[in-house]
Amino acid sequence: MIPRITLVAASLATAARAAQPGAPAPVAAPMRELEWGQINFIHTTDIHGWLGGHLQEPQYSADYGDYISFTSHMRQKADEKGVDLLVIDTGDRIEGNGLYDASDPKGKYTYDIYREQSIDALCTGNHELYAESSVAREHNITVPNFKHSYIASNLDYIEPETGNQIPQAKRYMKLKTKNQGFNVVVLGFIFNFDRNANNSVVQPVEETMKEEWFQNAIREKPDLFLVIGHVGLRMGEYEQIFKVIRDQNWYTPIAFLGGHAHVRDTRKFDDNALAVASGRYFETIGWMSIDGIKKKTKSQASIEAAVTFRRRYIDNNLFGLHYHTGLNETTFPTEHGRNVSKMITEGRKALKLDNLIGCAPQDLWMSRAPYPSNTSIFSWLETQVLPDSIVNEERKDVPRLAIVNTGAIRFDIFQGGFTKDSTYLISPFVSKFNYIADVPYAVASKVLEILNNGGQVFKTGALDAKHLTPPEQVAPSPFLYKSVPKPETDGAKPLFVDQDTQQKPLSANAEAGDPELIGGYTTHDDMGDDGDDAVHSPIQFYEVPNCFQSKIAFPPPAEGQDAAQDPETVDLVFVDYVQPWIIPALKFSGGDYSTDDVKVYSNSTLTDLIAGWAKGHWGQDC
């Protein structure tokens, strides 16, 4: 039997309707309790605009209004228990959903919706920093909206009027918890991001920690250090921060809440320091609790103590949110939560996000199918979308290689309705297509291999090729490939074991009486395999390459020949994000090219191409 869980009657699921029109009802599942401590954290990260929840996935179908109701009830429970609860967000709130990306200006609706939540500490993600316009909106809208809780330990803003470089927000924060009066020092970082817009400055973490304010902060003698950040738990930045704080504070508990990697994960630094990451796209609400904290006097720098950390990864659906609050369809929604859900509905309606483009005939997966395969979204793009869509009328007859990085795709396509919103879920980016004309095929044909297996050519710094992949593969867990069954690649839809991150199957016996489980996250982290609040059946995930490539308008085989002769030269076309890698790859292949040789091939984005192809090839009879 499955241990340490509560079985809840499946019939209860019918009462758990999500707030957004058309959202599927969640499916009942065996549940694990949330374990409370003296200080407790509710955490979101990498929401990327998914404030309406997942309208095609029942296990993640709650919306931001439901989340506001949930946190309100949990704060009340904390007060009743006499413990403390802090609500945290660690960035990448924008880009990735039509509710943000489809409006003009971008975020016309989402900034007001985010403002409705009471957040105790939040920081910036890299997506807030790619464009000067989004940097300015973050500084001029989000920072004032959360002026008492926004932290920017290593991020500055360049004022457009004066050119002055100023902190994006306060460098750190001291707070006293509501119910027990614990003193907490809170820091807020972003990883060493170097592709930010010119009106922002990201200071490397290592340099930041040398500054006087940071050295003062780690000598504040708090009862707890809280480090929030848009940092993957397996990246080096958090390890650096931990070591510096721990060298100064031998026993003080340190809680880290991270993001960026789009995974559920927990990393243990030592017995008194733990880090939790809470997934992506509003699929997951993270939970961390800490017990055994000892209050210090002013003369005590660090008290020897043994604290206990616990974590949960909460599936964001109403079945689970009702379960954890002990409420139901009638008692759970708050008036505030309902009003926020209404804001989301009205925004989606104004942007016409449910307008149907076409009906996808099958599921197409980012990493739930091997590449190449008939169910891989990358294979679909490579063999169908790009050959039909990468066209410059003036050079339409010139053979070309078209290269796109896998990180340009951010979500799956589900069989059924493919809407205006779907196009932004799949690829929200504004990158266009550039090209270098008439590259010798012997040179151009080597570029893809170098991008995918470049070794020391692209190993470190800004040109580390890992930045071409989906976030899940940037800083993988040590559990990667450990005890993972060999993938089946015969075209059958695979079961889910998170190979390219740290999701692993739970140890559950299919004994009589165990419930039938819905597929979902089965996370294995530094604390074991019991972190997910709902028990799922495992699903298989596969690793993907850095980039993929389409051959377009190549000459056909000559009469009587089985194979075509390669063209002498091709246009090398690439999504503009990849350009910094393309030039050195060409040089490594024997070509002498620079940015002066790069021209615009198409002003269409990948989002535009996908939408146009779907409209032209998929019917509307779903």
Coordinates of C-alpha atoms in Angstrom, one line a residue:
M1 CA 0.0 0.0 0.0
I2 CA 1.1 3.6 -0.5
P3 CA 2.4 5.0 2.8
R4 CA 1.9 8.3 4.7
I5 CA -1.1 9.5 2.7
T6 CA -4.8 10.0 3.0
L7 CA -7.2 8.5 0.6
V8 CA -10.0 10.8 -0.4
A9 CA -13.1 9.6 -2.1
A10 CA -13.0 10.2 -5.9
S11 CA -16.6 11.4 -5.8
L12 CA -15.4 14.6 -4.1
A13 CA -13.7 15.7 -7.2
T14 CA -16.9 16.6 -8.8
A15 CA -17.4 19.4 -6.3
A16 CA -14.0 21.0 -7.1
R17 CA -14.7 23.2 -10.0
A18 CA -12.0 25.7 -11.1
A19 CA -12.9 29.3 -11.4
Q20 CA -12.1 30.0 -15.1
P21 CA -14.8 29.1 -17.6
G22 CA -14.0 25.9 -19.5
A23 CA -11.3 24.8 -17.0
P24 CA -11.5 21.1 -16.3
A25 CA -12.4 19.7 -12.9
P26 CA -9.5 18.2 -11.0
V27 CA -9.3 14.4 -10.4
A28 CA -9.3 13.0 -6.9
A29 CA -5.9 11.5 -5.8
P30 CA -4.4 10.1 -2.6
M31 CA -3.0 13.1 -0.7
R32 CA -0.2 13.8 1.7
E33 CA -0.7 16.3 4.5
L34 CA 1.1 19.6 4.8
E35 CA 3.4 19.5 7.9
W36 CA 3.4 22.8 9.8
G37 CA 6.4 24.2 11.6
Q38 CA 7.2 27.3 13.6
I39 CA 7.8 29.2 10.3
N40 CA 6.1 28.2 7.1
F41 CA 6.4 29.3 3.5
I42 CA 4.1 29.3 0.6
H43 CA 6.1 29.8 -2.6
T44 CA 5.5 30.4 -6.3
T45 CA 8.1 30.8 -9.1
D46 CA 8.2 31.0 -12.9
I47 CA 4.5 31.7 -13.2
H48 CA 5.1 33.2 -16.6
G49 CA 1.7 34.8 -16.8
W50 CA -0.3 31.6 -16.3
L51 CA -2.7 33.4 -13.9
G52 CA -5.7 31.6 -15.3
G53 CA -4.4 28.2 -14.5
H54 CA -4.1 25.3 -17.0
L55 CA -7.3 25.1 -19.1
Q56 CA -6.4 21.7 -20.6
E57 CA -4.8 20.0 -17.6
P58 CA -7.1 19.2 -14.6
Q59 CA -4.4 18.7 -12.1
Y60 CA -3.2 22.4 -12.5
S61 CA -6.6 24.1 -13.2
A62 CA -6.9 26.5 -10.3
D63 CA -6.4 30.2 -11.1
Y64 CA -4.7 33.1 -9.2
G65 CA -8.0 34.0 -7.6
D66 CA -8.1 30.5 -6.1
Y67 CA -4.5 31.0 -5.0
I68 CA -5.4 34.2 -3.2
S69 CA -8.3 32.4 -1.4
F70 CA -5.9 29.6 -0.5
T71 CA -3.2 31.9 1.0
S72 CA -5.9 33.8 2.9
H73 CA -7.1 30.6 4.6
M74 CA -3.6 29.4 5.3
R75 CA -2.7 32.7 7.0
Q76 CA -5.8 32.2 9.2
K77 CA -4.8 28.7 10.0
A78 CA -1.3 29.9 10.9
D79 CA -2.8 32.5 13.3
E80 CA -5.0 29.8 14.9
K81 CA -1.9 27.5 15.4
G82 CA 0.1 30.4 16.7
V83 CA 2.8 29.9 14.1
D84 CA 4.0 32.1 11.2
L85 CA 3.4 32.0 7.5
L86 CA 5.2 33.9 4.7
V87 CA 4.2 34.1 1.1
I88 CA 7.1 34.3 -1.4
D89 CA 7.5 34.7 -5.2
T90 CA 10.9 34.3 -7.0
G91 CA 10.4 35.9 -10.4
D92 CA 9.7 35.2 -14.0
R93 CA 6.1 36.4 -13.6
I94 CA 6.0 37.5 -17.3
E95 CA 6.2 36.0 -20.8
G96 CA 4.7 32.7 -21.6
N97 CA 0.9 33.2 -21.6
G98 CA -1.5 35.2 -23.7
L99 CA -2.8 37.1 -20.7
Y100 CA 0.5 38.9 -20.5
D101 CA 1.9 38.6 -24.0
A102 CA -1.2 39.4 -26.1
S103 CA -1.9 42.8 -24.6
D104 CA -0.6 46.2 -25.7
P105 CA 1.3 47.2 -23.7
K106 CA 2.3 43.8 -22.5
G107 CA 1.1 43.0 -19.0
K108 CA -1.9 45.4 -19.3
Y109 CA -4.0 43.0 -17.2
T110 CA -1.4 40.9 -15.3
Y111 CA 0.3 43.6 -13.3
D112 CA -3.0 44.5 -11.7
I113 CA -3.8 40.9 -11.0
Y114 CA -0.4 40.2 -9.3
R115 CA -0.9 43.3 -7.2
E116 CA -3.9 41.7 -5.5
Q117 CA -1.8 39.1 -3.7
S118 CA -0.2 39.9 -0.4
I119 CA 3.4 38.8 -0.9
D120 CA 5.9 39.0 2.0
A121 CA 9.0 38.9 -0.2
L122 CA 9.6 38.8 -4.0
C123 CA 12.4 39.3 -6.5
T124 CA 13.1 39.6 -10.2
G125 CA 13.6 36.8 -12.8
N126 CA 15.5 37.0 -16.0
H127 CA 12.4 37.3 -18.1
E128 CA 11.7 40.6 -16.5
L129 CA 15.1 41.8 -17.8
Y130 CA 15.3 40.8 -21.5
A131 CA 13.7 43.9 -22.9
E132 CA 14.1 47.5 -21.9
S133 CA 10.3 47.9 -21.8
S134 CA 9.8 45.0 -19.4
V135 CA 12.6 46.2 -17.2
A136 CA 10.9 49.6 -17.0
R137 CA 7.5 48.1 -16.3
E138 CA 9.0 46.0 -13.5
H139 CA 10.7 49.1 -12.0
N140 CA 7.8 51.5 -12.4
I141 CA 4.9 49.1 -11.7
T142 CA 5.8 46.0 -9.8
V143 CA 8.4 47.5 -7.4
P144 CA 6.0 50.3 -6.3
N145 CA 3.1 47.7 -6.0
F146 CA 5.3 45.7 -3.5
K147 CA 7.5 48.5 -2.2
H148 CA 7.7 47.0 1.3
S149 CA 8.6 43.4 0.1
Y150 CA 10.5 43.7 -3.2
I151 CA 14.2 42.8 -2.8
A152 CA 17.0 43.3 -5.4
S153 CA 20.3 42.3 -3.8
N154 CA 22.3 42.2 -7.1
L155 CA 20.1 44.2 -9.5
D156 CA 20.3 47.8 -10.5
Y157 CA 18.1 50.0 -12.7
I158 CA 19.4 52.8 -15.1
E159 CA 17.2 55.8 -14.8
P160 CA 16.3 57.0 -18.4
E161 CA 16.2 60.7 -17.5
T162 CA 19.6 60.9 -15.7
G163 CA 21.5 57.7 -16.7
N164 CA 22.0 57.1 -12.9
Q165 CA 22.4 53.5 -11.8
I166 CA 20.3 52.9 -8.8
P167 CA 19.2 49.7 -6.9
Q168 CA 16.1 48.2 -8.4
A169 CA 14.7 47.9 -4.9
K170 CA 16.0 47.4 -1.3
R171 CA 19.1 45.2 -1.1
Y172 CA 17.8 43.2 1.9
M173 CA 15.1 43.3 4.4
K174 CA 14.7 42.7 8.1
L175 CA 11.4 41.5 9.4
K176 CA 9.8 40.3 12.6
T177 CA 7.3 37.5 12.2
K178 CA 3.7 38.2 13.2
N179 CA 3.0 35.5 15.8
Q180 CA 6.3 34.4 17.4
G181 CA 8.4 37.5 16.8
F182 CA 11.3 35.7 15.0
N183 CA 13.9 38.0 13.5
V184 CA 14.5 37.2 9.8
V185 CA 17.0 38.7 7.4
V186 CA 15.8 38.3 3.8
L187 CA 18.1 38.5 0.7
G188 CA 16.8 38.5 -2.9
F189 CA 19.1 37.5 -5.8
I190 CA 19.0 36.7 -9.5
F191 CA 21.6 34.3 -11.0
N192 CA 24.5 35.7 -12.9
F193 CA 22.4 36.7 -15.9
D194 CA 24.3 38.5 -18.7
R195 CA 21.7 38.9 -21.5
N196 CA 19.8 41.7 -19.7
A197 CA 18.6 44.9 -21.4
N198 CA 20.8 48.0 -21.2
N199 CA 18.6 49.8 -18.6
S200 CA 19.5 47.1 -16.0
V201 CA 22.7 45.9 -14.4
V202 CA 23.0 42.4 -12.9
Q203 CA 26.0 42.3 -10.5
P204 CA 27.6 38.8 -10.2
V205 CA 26.7 37.2 -6.9
E206 CA 30.4 36.7 -5.9
E207 CA 31.0 40.5 -6.3
T208 CA 27.8 41.4 -4.5
M209 CA 28.8 39.5 -1.4
K210 CA 32.0 41.6 -1.0
E211 CA 29.9 44.8 -0.6
E212 CA 29.6 46.5 2.8
W213 CA 25.9 46.2 2.9
F214 CA 26.0 42.4 2.4
Q215 CA 28.7 41.9 5.0
N216 CA 26.6 44.0 7.4
A217 CA 23.5 41.9 6.6
I218 CA 25.1 38.6 7.4
R219 CA 26.2 40.0 10.8
E220 CA 22.7 41.0 11.8
K221 CA 22.3 38.0 14.2
P222 CA 18.8 36.9 13.0
D223 CA 16.9 33.8 14.1
L224 CA 16.7 32.8 10.5
F225 CA 18.2 33.8 7.1
L226 CA 15.8 33.6 4.2
V227 CA 17.4 33.7 0.8
I228 CA 15.0 34.1 -2.1
G229 CA 16.2 34.2 -5.6
H230 CA 15.6 33.5 -9.3
V231 CA 18.4 30.9 -9.1
G232 CA 18.3 27.2 -9.8
L233 CA 19.1 25.1 -6.7
R234 CA 21.8 23.2 -8.5
M235 CA 23.5 26.3 -9.9
G236 CA 26.7 27.7 -8.3
E237 CA 25.3 31.0 -7.0
Y238 CA 23.3 29.5 -4.1
E239 CA 26.2 27.4 -3.0
Q240 CA 28.4 30.5 -2.9
I241 CA 25.8 32.4 -0.8
F242 CA 25.4 29.5 1.6
K243 CA 29.1 29.2 2.2
V244 CA 29.6 32.9 2.9
I245 CA 26.6 33.1 5.3
R246 CA 27.5 29.8 7.0
D247 CA 31.2 30.9 7.6
Q248 CA 29.8 33.9 9.5
N249 CA 26.9 32.1 11.2
W250 CA 27.8 28.5 12.2
Y251 CA 24.4 27.3 13.3
T252 CA 21.8 29.8 12.2
P253 CA 19.1 28.2 10.0
I254 CA 19.1 29.3 6.4
A255 CA 16.1 28.8 4.1
F256 CA 16.5 29.1 0.4
L257 CA 13.6 29.5 -2.1
G258 CA 14.6 29.3 -5.7
G259 CA 13.4 29.1 -9.3
H260 CA 14.5 29.5 -12.9
A261 CA 15.0 25.7 -13.6
H262 CA 11.2 25.0 -13.9
V263 CA 11.4 21.9 -11.7
R264 CA 10.3 20.7 -8.3
D265 CA 13.4 20.2 -6.3
T266 CA 14.9 20.3 -2.8
R267 CA 18.6 20.7 -2.1
K268 CA 20.1 20.1 1.4
F269 CA 23.2 22.2 2.0
D270 CA 23.7 21.1 5.6
D271 CA 21.4 20.0 8.6
N272 CA 20.4 23.6 9.1
A273 CA 20.1 24.8 5.5
L274 CA 17.6 23.7 2.9
A275 CA 16.5 25.0 -0.5
V276 CA 13.2 24.4 -2.3
A277 CA 12.2 25.2 -5.9
S278 CA 8.5 25.1 -6.8
G279 CA 8.2 24.2 -10.4
R280 CA 6.8 26.3 -13.3
Y281 CA 3.8 27.8 -15.0
F282 CA 1.6 27.9 -11.9
E283 CA 1.5 24.1 -11.8
T284 CA 3.0 24.0 -8.4
I285 CA 2.6 25.8 -5.1
G286 CA 5.6 25.2 -2.9
W287 CA 5.5 24.6 0.8
M288 CA 8.4 24.7 3.3
S289 CA 8.2 24.5 7.1
I290 CA 10.9 24.8 9.7
D291 CA 10.8 23.6 13.3
G292 CA 13.3 23.9 16.1
I293 CA 14.3 27.5 15.6
K294 CA 15.7 29.2 18.7
K295 CA 15.3 32.9 19.4
K296 CA 18.6 34.7 20.0
T297 CA 19.5 37.5 22.3
K298 CA 21.5 40.4 21.0
S299 CA 24.7 39.0 22.3
Q300 CA 24.3 35.6 20.7
A301 CA 25.8 35.4 17.2
S302 CA 24.7 31.8 16.5
I303 CA 23.1 29.3 18.8
E304 CA 23.8 25.6 18.2
A305 CA 20.5 24.0 17.3
A306 CA 19.1 21.3 15.2
V307 CA 16.1 22.4 13.0
T308 CA 13.7 20.2 11.0
F309 CA 12.8 21.2 7.5
R310 CA 9.8 19.8 5.6
R311 CA 8.6 20.4 2.1
R312 CA 5.6 19.7 -0.2
Y313 CA 4.9 20.4 -3.8
I314 CA 1.2 21.2 -4.1
D315 CA -0.6 20.5 -7.4
N316 CA -2.4 23.7 -8.1
N317 CA -6.0 22.5 -8.4
L318 CA -9.1 23.0 -6.2
F319 CA -9.3 19.4 -5.1
G320 CA -6.0 19.8 -3.3
L321 CA -6.5 23.3 -2.2
H322 CA -9.8 22.3 -0.6
Y323 CA -8.1 19.4 1.1
H324 CA -5.3 21.4 2.6
T325 CA -7.6 24.1 3.9
G326 CA -10.3 21.7 5.1
L327 CA -12.9 23.6 3.1
N328 CA -15.2 22.9 0.2
E329 CA -16.7 24.4 -2.9
T330 CA -18.9 26.7 -0.8
T331 CA -16.6 27.7 2.0
F332 CA -13.3 27.9 0.1
P333 CA -13.7 30.9 -2.3
T334 CA -13.2 34.3 -0.6
E335 CA -14.8 37.4 -2.0
H336 CA -11.3 38.8 -2.8
G337 CA -10.4 35.5 -4.6
R338 CA -13.6 35.6 -6.7
N339 CA -13.0 39.2 -7.7
V340 CA -9.5 38.3 -8.9
S341 CA -10.8 35.3 -10.9
K342 CA -13.3 37.7 -12.5
M343 CA -10.4 40.1 -13.4
I344 CA -8.7 37.1 -15.1
T345 CA -11.9 36.1 -17.0
E346 CA -12.5 39.7 -18.2
G347 CA -8.8 40.0 -19.3
R348 CA -8.9 36.8 -21.3
K349 CA -12.2 37.8 -22.9
A350 CA -10.9 41.2 -23.9
L351 CA -7.8 39.7 -25.5
K352 CA -9.9 37.0 -27.2
L353 CA -7.6 34.3 -26.0
D354 CA -10.1 31.5 -26.5
N355 CA -10.4 32.2 -30.2
L356 CA -9.9 29.0 -32.1
I357 CA -7.1 28.8 -34.6
G358 CA -7.3 25.1 -35.4
C359 CA -7.8 21.6 -33.9
A360 CA -4.5 19.8 -33.1
P361 CA -4.9 16.2 -34.3
Q362 CA -2.6 14.7 -31.6
D363 CA -0.5 15.6 -28.6
L364 CA 2.9 17.0 -29.3
W365 CA 5.4 16.9 -26.5
M366 CA 8.5 18.9 -25.6
S367 CA 10.1 16.2 -23.4
R368 CA 7.4 13.7 -22.8
A369 CA 8.4 12.1 -26.2
P370 CA 11.8 11.2 -27.5
Y371 CA 13.4 13.4 -30.2
P372 CA 13.1 12.6 -33.0
S373 CA 9.7 10.9 -33.0
N374 CA 6.2 11.4 -34.4
T375 CA 5.0 12.8 -31.1
S376 CA 7.9 15.3 -30.5
I377 CA 7.0 18.9 -31.0
F378 CA 10.5 19.5 -32.2
S379 CA 10.2 16.9 -34.9
W380 CA 6.8 18.4 -35.9
L381 CA 8.5 21.9 -36.2
E382 CA 11.5 20.5 -38.1
T383 CA 9.6 18.4 -40.6
Q384 CA 6.3 20.3 -41.1
V385 CA 6.2 23.8 -39.8
L386 CA 9.6 25.3 -40.7
P387 CA 9.8 23.9 -44.2
D388 CA 6.4 25.5 -45.0
S389 CA 7.0 28.7 -43.1
I390 CA 10.7 29.8 -43.3
V391 CA 10.4 31.7 -46.6
N392 CA 11.9 35.0 -47.8
E393 CA 10.2 35.7 -51.2
E394 CA 13.3 37.2 -52.7
R395 CA 15.3 34.1 -51.9
K396 CA 12.6 31.4 -51.8
D397 CA 14.4 29.2 -54.3
V398 CA 17.8 29.3 -52.4
P399 CA 18.4 26.1 -50.4
R400 CA 18.6 26.9 -46.7
L401 CA 19.2 25.4 -43.3
A402 CA 17.0 26.8 -40.6
I403 CA 18.1 26.4 -37.0
V404 CA 16.0 27.0 -33.9
N405 CA 17.0 26.3 -30.3
T406 CA 14.8 24.0 -28.3
G407 CA 14.6 26.6 -25.5
A408 CA 12.4 28.7 -27.9
I409 CA 9.6 26.2 -27.2
R410 CA 8.1 26.4 -23.8
F411 CA 5.1 24.1 -23.7
D412 CA 3.3 21.1 -25.2
I413 CA 0.4 21.1 -27.7
F414 CA -2.6 19.0 -26.6
Q415 CA -4.9 17.2 -28.9
G416 CA -8.0 19.4 -29.5
G417 CA -8.5 23.1 -29.6
F418 CA -5.5 25.2 -30.5
T419 CA -6.3 28.8 -29.6
K420 CA -4.8 32.3 -29.7
D421 CA -3.6 31.7 -26.1
S422 CA -2.0 28.4 -27.2
T423 CA 0.4 30.2 -29.5
Y424 CA 1.8 32.2 -26.6
L425 CA 2.0 29.1 -24.4
I426 CA 4.1 27.3 -27.0
S427 CA 6.5 30.2 -27.8
P428 CA 6.0 33.6 -26.3
F429 CA 9.2 35.2 -27.6
V430 CA 9.6 38.1 -30.0
S431 CA 12.8 36.8 -31.6
K432 CA 12.8 37.1 -35.5
F433 CA 14.8 35.2 -38.1
N434 CA 18.2 36.3 -39.4
Y435 CA 20.4 34.7 -42.0
I436 CA 23.9 34.6 -43.6
A437 CA 23.7 34.3 -47.4
D438 CA 25.5 31.8 -49.6
V439 CA 27.4 29.9 -46.9
P440 CA 29.3 26.9 -48.3
Y441 CA 27.3 23.8 -47.5
A442 CA 30.5 22.1 -46.2
V443 CA 30.7 24.8 -43.6
A444 CA 27.0 25.4 -42.8
S445 CA 26.3 21.7 -42.4
K446 CA 28.7 21.5 -39.4
V447 CA 27.0 24.2 -37.4
L448 CA 24.2 22.1 -35.8
E449 CA 26.6 19.5 -34.6
I450 CA 28.8 22.1 -32.9
L451 CA 25.8 23.8 -31.3
N452 CA 24.7 20.5 -29.9
N453 CA 28.1 18.9 -29.1
G454 CA 30.5 21.8 -29.1
G455 CA 32.5 20.8 -26.1
Q456 CA 34.9 23.5 -25.0
V457 CA 33.7 25.8 -27.8
F458 CA 30.6 26.6 -25.8
K459 CA 31.3 25.5 -22.3
T460 CA 31.3 28.5 -20.0
G461 CA 30.1 32.1 -19.7
A462 CA 27.6 33.9 -21.9
L463 CA 28.0 31.4 -24.7
D464 CA 27.5 28.3 -22.6
A465 CA 25.3 26.2 -24.9
K466 CA 23.1 25.1 -22.0
H467 CA 21.4 28.5 -22.4
L468 CA 19.9 27.2 -25.7
T469 CA 17.9 24.5 -24.0
P470 CA 14.6 24.5 -22.0
P471 CA 15.3 25.7 -18.4
E472 CA 14.8 22.1 -17.1
Q473 CA 18.1 21.1 -18.6
V474 CA 20.2 24.1 -17.6
A475 CA 21.2 22.9 -14.1
P476 CA 20.0 19.3 -13.7
S477 CA 19.8 17.4 -10.4
P478 CA 22.3 14.7 -9.4
F479 CA 19.3 12.3 -9.7
L480 CA 19.5 12.7 -13.5
Y481 CA 19.3 9.3 -15.1
K482 CA 19.8 7.5 -11.7
S483 CA 17.9 4.2 -11.6
V484 CA 15.8 5.2 -14.6
P485 CA 14.5 2.5 -16.9
K486 CA 15.6 2.6 -20.5
P487 CA 13.2 4.7 -22.5
E488 CA 10.8 3.1 -24.9
T489 CA 11.2 4.9 -28.2
D490 CA 8.9 2.8 -30.4
G491 CA 6.4 5.6 -30.9
A492 CA 4.2 4.6 -28.0
K493 CA 3.3 7.3 -25.6
P494 CA 5.7 6.9 -22.7
L495 CA 5.1 6.8 -19.0
F496 CA 6.5 9.7 -17.1
V497 CA 9.9 9.6 -15.3
D498 CA 11.5 13.0 -15.2
Q499 CA 14.9 12.1 -16.8
D500 CA 16.1 15.5 -17.6
T501 CA 15.3 17.0 -14.2
Q502 CA 14.8 15.4 -10.8
Q503 CA 11.3 13.9 -11.1
K504 CA 11.4 10.2 -10.3
P505 CA 8.8 7.5 -9.7
L506 CA 7.4 6.9 -6.2
S507 CA 7.8 3.5 -4.7
A508 CA 4.2 2.3 -4.7
N509 CA 2.9 -1.3 -4.9
A510 CA 0.0 -2.0 -7.1
E511 CA -1.7 -3.9 -4.3
A512 CA -5.4 -4.4 -4.1
G513 CA -7.0 -1.3 -2.7
D514 CA -4.6 1.2 -4.1
P515 CA -6.4 3.8 -6.1
E516 CA -5.9 4.3 -9.8
L517 CA -3.5 7.2 -10.2
I518 CA -3.5 10.1 -12.6
G519 CA -0.1 10.8 -14.3
G520 CA 1.9 13.7 -12.9
Y521 CA 5.1 14.7 -11.1
T522 CA 6.7 12.0 -9.0
T523 CA 9.6 14.0 -7.6
H524 CA 12.9 12.6 -6.1
D525 CA 15.0 15.2 -4.3
D526 CA 17.6 15.4 -1.5
M527 CA 14.9 14.6 1.0
G528 CA 13.5 11.5 -0.7
D529 CA 10.5 10.7 -2.9
D530 CA 7.5 11.8 -0.8
G531 CA 7.4 15.6 -1.5
D532 CA 4.5 15.7 -3.9
D533 CA 1.2 16.4 -2.1
A534 CA -0.8 14.2 -4.6
V535 CA 0.4 10.7 -5.4
H536 CA 0.7 10.2 -9.2
S537 CA 1.6 7.5 -11.6
P538 CA 4.9 8.3 -13.2
I539 CA 5.4 9.9 -16.7
Q540 CA 8.5 9.6 -18.8
F541 CA 10.5 12.6 -19.7
Y542 CA 13.4 12.7 -22.3
E543 CA 16.4 14.9 -22.8
V544 CA 16.4 17.1 -25.9
P545 CA 19.2 18.6 -28.0
N546 CA 20.2 22.3 -27.8
C547 CA 19.0 23.0 -31.3
F548 CA 17.3 21.3 -34.2
Q549 CA 17.4 22.1 -37.9
S550 CA 15.3 21.9 -41.1
K551 CA 16.6 21.4 -44.6
I552 CA 14.5 23.5 -46.9
A553 CA 14.3 23.8 -50.7
F554 CA 17.2 21.4 -51.2
P555 CA 17.5 20.0 -54.8
P556 CA 15.7 16.7 -55.4
P557 CA 17.6 13.6 -56.6
A558 CA 18.6 13.6 -60.2
E559 CA 16.7 11.3 -62.5
G560 CA 17.8 7.7 -61.8
Q561 CA 19.5 8.6 -58.5
D562 CA 18.4 7.6 -55.0
A563 CA 20.1 10.4 -53.2
A564 CA 20.2 14.2 -54.0
Q565 CA 23.5 16.0 -54.4
D566 CA 24.2 18.5 -51.7
P567 CA 24.0 22.1 -52.8
E568 CA 27.3 24.1 -53.0
T569 CA 26.0 26.9 -50.9
V570 CA 23.0 27.6 -48.6
D571 CA 21.4 30.4 -46.7
L572 CA 22.0 29.7 -43.0
V573 CA 18.8 30.9 -41.3
F574 CA 18.4 31.1 -37.5
V575 CA 16.2 32.5 -34.8
D576 CA 18.0 35.7 -33.8
Y577 CA 18.5 34.5 -30.1
V578 CA 21.0 31.9 -31.4
Q579 CA 23.1 34.4 -33.3
P580 CA 25.8 34.8 -30.6
W581 CA 26.5 31.1 -31.0
I582 CA 26.2 30.9 -34.8
I583 CA 29.2 33.2 -35.6
P584 CA 31.8 31.2 -33.5
A585 CA 30.3 27.9 -34.7
L586 CA 30.8 29.0 -38.3
K587 CA 34.4 30.1 -37.6
F588 CA 35.0 26.7 -35.9
S589 CA 33.6 25.1 -39.1
G590 CA 36.1 26.9 -41.3
G591 CA 33.9 29.9 -42.3
D592 CA 35.1 33.5 -42.0
Y593 CA 32.0 35.4 -40.9
S594 CA 31.1 38.2 -38.5
T595 CA 27.9 40.0 -37.4
D596 CA 28.4 42.3 -40.5
D597 CA 27.4 39.4 -42.6
V598 CA 24.0 38.9 -40.8
K599 CA 20.8 40.2 -42.4
V600 CA 17.2 40.0 -41.5
Y601 CA 15.5 37.0 -43.2
S602 CA 12.0 37.4 -41.8
N603 CA 10.3 39.7 -39.3
S604 CA 7.9 37.0 -38.3
T605 CA 8.3 35.4 -34.9
L606 CA 8.2 31.7 -34.3
T607 CA 4.9 32.3 -32.6
D608 CA 3.6 33.9 -35.8
L609 CA 4.8 30.9 -37.9
I610 CA 3.2 28.3 -35.6
A611 CA -0.1 30.2 -35.6
G612 CA -0.1 30.6 -39.4
W613 CA 0.8 27.0 -40.0
A614 CA -1.9 25.7 -37.6
K615 CA -4.5 27.9 -39.2
G616 CA -3.6 26.7 -42.7
H617 CA -3.3 23.0 -41.9
W618 CA -5.6 22.1 -39.0
G619 CA -9.4 22.2 -39.4
Q620 CA -11.7 23.8 -36.8
D621 CA -14.0 20.8 -36.1
C622 CA -12.9 19.8 -32.7

